[in-house]
PDB file of C-alpha atoms in Angstrom:
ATOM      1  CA  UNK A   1     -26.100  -1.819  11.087  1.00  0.00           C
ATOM      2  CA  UNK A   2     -29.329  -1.555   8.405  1.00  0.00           C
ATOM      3  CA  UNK A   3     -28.658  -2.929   5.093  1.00  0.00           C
ATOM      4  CA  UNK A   4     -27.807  -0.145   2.554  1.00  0.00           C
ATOM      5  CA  UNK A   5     -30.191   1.148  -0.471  1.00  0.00           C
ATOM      6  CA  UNK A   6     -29.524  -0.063  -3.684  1.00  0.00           C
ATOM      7  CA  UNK A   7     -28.869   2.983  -4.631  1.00  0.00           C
ATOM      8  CA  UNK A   8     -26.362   3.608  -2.010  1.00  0.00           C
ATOM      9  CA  UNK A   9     -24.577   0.027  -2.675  1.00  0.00           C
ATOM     10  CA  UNK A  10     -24.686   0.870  -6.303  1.00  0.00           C
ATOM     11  CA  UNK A  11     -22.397   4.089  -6.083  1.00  0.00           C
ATOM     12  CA  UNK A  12     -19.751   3.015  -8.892  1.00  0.00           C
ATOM     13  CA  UNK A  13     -17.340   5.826  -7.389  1.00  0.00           C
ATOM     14  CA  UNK A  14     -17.516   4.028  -3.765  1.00  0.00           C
ATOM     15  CA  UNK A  15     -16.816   0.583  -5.278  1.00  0.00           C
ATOM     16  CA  UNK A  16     -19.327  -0.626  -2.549  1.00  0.00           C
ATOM     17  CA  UNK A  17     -20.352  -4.222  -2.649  1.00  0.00           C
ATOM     18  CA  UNK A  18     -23.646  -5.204  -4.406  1.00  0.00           C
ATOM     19  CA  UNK A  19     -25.955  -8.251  -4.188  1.00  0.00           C
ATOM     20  CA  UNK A  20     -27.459  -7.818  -7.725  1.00  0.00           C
ATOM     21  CA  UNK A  21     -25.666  -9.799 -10.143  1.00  0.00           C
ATOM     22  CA  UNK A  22     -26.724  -7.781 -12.986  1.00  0.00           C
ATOM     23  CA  UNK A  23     -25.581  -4.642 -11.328  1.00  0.00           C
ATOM     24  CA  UNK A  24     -22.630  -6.006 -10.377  1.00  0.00           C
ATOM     25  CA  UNK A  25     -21.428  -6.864 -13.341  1.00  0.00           C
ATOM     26  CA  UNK A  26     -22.421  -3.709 -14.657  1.00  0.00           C
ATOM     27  CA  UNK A  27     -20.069  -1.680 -11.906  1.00  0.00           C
ATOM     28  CA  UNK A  28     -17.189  -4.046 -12.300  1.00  0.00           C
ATOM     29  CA  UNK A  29     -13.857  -3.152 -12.892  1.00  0.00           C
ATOM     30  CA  UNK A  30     -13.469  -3.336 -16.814  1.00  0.00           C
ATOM     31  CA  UNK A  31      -9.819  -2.482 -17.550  1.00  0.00           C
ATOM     32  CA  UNK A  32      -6.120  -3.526 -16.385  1.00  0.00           C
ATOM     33  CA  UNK A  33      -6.095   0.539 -15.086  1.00  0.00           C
ATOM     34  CA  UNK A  34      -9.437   0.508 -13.649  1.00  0.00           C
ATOM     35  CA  UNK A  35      -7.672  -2.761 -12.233  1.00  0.00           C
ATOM     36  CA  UNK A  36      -4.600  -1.289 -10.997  1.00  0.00           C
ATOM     37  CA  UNK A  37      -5.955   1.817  -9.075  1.00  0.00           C
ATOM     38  CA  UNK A  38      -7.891  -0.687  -6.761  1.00  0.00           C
ATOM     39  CA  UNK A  39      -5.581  -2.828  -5.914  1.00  0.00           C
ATOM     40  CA  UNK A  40      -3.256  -0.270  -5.346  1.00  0.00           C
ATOM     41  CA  UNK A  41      -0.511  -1.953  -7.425  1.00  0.00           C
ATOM     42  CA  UNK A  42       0.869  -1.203 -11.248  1.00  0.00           C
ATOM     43  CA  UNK A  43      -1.061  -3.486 -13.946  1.00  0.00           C
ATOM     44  CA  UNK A  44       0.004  -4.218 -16.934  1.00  0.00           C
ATOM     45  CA  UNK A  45      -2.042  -2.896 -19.811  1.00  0.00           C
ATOM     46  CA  UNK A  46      -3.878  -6.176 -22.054  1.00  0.00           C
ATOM     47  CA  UNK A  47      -4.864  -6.481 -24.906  1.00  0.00           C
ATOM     48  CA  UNK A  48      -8.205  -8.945 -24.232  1.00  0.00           C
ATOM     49  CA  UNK A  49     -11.119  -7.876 -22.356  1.00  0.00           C
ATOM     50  CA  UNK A  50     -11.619  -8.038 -18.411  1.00  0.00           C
ATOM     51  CA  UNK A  51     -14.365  -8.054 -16.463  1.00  0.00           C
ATOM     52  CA  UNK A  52     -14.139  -8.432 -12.060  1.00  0.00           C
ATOM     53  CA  UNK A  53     -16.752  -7.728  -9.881  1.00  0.00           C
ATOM     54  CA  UNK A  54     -15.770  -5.364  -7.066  1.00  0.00           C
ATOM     55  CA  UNK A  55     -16.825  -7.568  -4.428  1.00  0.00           C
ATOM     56  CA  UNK A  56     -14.121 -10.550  -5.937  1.00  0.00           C
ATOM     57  CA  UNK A  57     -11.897  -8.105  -6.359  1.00  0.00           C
ATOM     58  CA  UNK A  58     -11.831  -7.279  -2.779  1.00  0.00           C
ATOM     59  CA  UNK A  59     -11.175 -11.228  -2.144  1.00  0.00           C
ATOM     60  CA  UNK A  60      -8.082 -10.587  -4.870  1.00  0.00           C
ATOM     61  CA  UNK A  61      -6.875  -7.506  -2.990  1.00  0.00           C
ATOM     62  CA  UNK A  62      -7.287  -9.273   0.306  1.00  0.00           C
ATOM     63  CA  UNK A  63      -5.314 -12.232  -0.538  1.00  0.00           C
ATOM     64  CA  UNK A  64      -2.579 -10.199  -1.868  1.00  0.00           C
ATOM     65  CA  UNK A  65      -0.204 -10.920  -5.291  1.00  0.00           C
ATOM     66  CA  UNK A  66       0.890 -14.408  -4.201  1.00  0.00           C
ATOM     67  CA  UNK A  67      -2.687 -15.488  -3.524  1.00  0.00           C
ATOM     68  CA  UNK A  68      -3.878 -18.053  -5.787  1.00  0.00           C
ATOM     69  CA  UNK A  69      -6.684 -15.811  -6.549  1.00  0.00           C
ATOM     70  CA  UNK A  70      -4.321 -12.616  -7.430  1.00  0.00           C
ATOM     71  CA  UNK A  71      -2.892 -15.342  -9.629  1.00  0.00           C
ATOM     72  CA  UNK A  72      -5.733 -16.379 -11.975  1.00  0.00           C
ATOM     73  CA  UNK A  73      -7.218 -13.404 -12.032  1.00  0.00           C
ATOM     74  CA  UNK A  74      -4.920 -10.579 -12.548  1.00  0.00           C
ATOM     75  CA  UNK A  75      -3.913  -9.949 -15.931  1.00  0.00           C
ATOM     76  CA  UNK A  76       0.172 -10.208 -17.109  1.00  0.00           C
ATOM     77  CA  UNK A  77       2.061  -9.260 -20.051  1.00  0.00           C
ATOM     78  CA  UNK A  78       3.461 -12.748 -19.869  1.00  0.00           C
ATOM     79  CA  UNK A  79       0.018 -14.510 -21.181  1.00  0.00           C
ATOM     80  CA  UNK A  80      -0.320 -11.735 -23.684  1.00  0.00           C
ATOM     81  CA  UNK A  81       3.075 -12.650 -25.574  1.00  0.00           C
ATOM     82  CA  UNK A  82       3.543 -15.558 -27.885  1.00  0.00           C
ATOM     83  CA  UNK A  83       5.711 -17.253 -25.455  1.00  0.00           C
ATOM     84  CA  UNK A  84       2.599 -16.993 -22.586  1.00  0.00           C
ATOM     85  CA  UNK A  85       3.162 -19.123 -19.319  1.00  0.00           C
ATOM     86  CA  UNK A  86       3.129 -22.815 -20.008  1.00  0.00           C
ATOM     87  CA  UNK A  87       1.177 -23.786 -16.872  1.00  0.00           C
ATOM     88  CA  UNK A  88       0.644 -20.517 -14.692  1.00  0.00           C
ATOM     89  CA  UNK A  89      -1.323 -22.311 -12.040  1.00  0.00           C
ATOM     90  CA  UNK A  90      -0.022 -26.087 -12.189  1.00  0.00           C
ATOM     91  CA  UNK A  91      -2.587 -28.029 -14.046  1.00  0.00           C
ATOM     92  CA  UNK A  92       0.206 -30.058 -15.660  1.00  0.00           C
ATOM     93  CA  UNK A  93       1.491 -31.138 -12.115  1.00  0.00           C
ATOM     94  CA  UNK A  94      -1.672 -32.038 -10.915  1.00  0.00           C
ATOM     95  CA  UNK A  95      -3.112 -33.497 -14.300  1.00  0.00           C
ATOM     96  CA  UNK A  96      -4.236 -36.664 -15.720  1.00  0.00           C
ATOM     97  CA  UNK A  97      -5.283 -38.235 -19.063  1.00  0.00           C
ATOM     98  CA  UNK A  98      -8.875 -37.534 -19.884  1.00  0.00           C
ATOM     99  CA  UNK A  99      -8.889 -34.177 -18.796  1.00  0.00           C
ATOM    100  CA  UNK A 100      -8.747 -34.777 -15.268  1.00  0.00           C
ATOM    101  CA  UNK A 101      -6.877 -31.878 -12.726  1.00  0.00           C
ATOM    102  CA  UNK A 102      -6.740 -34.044  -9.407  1.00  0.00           C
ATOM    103  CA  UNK A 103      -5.240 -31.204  -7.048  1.00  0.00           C
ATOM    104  CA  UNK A 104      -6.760 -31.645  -3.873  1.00  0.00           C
ATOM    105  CA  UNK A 105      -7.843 -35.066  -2.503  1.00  0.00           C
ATOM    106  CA  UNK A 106     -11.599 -34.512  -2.549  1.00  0.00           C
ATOM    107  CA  UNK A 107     -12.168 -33.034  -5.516  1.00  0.00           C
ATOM    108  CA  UNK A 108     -11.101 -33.046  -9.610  1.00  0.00           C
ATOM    109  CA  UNK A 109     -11.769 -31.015 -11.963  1.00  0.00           C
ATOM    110  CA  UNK A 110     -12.876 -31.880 -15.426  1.00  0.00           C
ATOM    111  CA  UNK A 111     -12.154 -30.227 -18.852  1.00  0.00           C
ATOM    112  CA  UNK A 112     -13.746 -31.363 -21.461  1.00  0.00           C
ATOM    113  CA  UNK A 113     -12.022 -29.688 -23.974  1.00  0.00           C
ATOM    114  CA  UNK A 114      -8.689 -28.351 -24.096  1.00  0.00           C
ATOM    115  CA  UNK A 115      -9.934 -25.075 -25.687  1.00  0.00           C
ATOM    116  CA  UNK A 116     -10.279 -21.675 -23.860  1.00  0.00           C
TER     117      UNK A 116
END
């Protein structure tokens, strides 16, 4: 199958996938409604900004609401309160001093800085 146009992968009403960043980011989904109609699922309205390309929102919508991905990425009233999850994804289990998430055996993560 030929590659499409730009303009034809650009079609913001088609949600297709695009290879420019900058146009990308530009089509992305920009609001917990915009959010909710492509997934196909009820999203709770935020109060912070949100920004998800279409093409990692597919790998959200493919992975479904107990993917880690659906996890991280889709907003909830519950972060938006003053009581907020504690440790939505585990770093606390998998943490060590220093800033150091050891989760999987071949990898860490490091935060610097404890600030979002």
């Amino acid at each position: 199958m030929p590659e499409k146009s730009f303009s034809e992968q650009s079609n913001s009403s088609t949600r297709m996938p695009i290879k420019c960043w900058k146009k990308s980011f530009s089509a992305a989904i920009k609001s917990s409604q915009e959010l909710g109609s492509f997934l196909q699922e009820s999203i709770e309205e935020i109060s912070y900004p949100l920004l998800i390309p279409v093409d990692f929102a597919q790998r959200i919508k493919d992975q479904g609401p107990h993917g880690p991905l659906w996890k991280q990425f889709v907003p909830s009233s519950k972060e938006d309160s003053e009581l907020g999850f504690t440790d939505p994804i585990g770093d606390h289990l998998h943490g060590q001093d220093g800033g150091i998430i050891h989760r999987y055996k071949n990898r860490i993560l490091f935060s610097p800085t404890e600030v979002c």
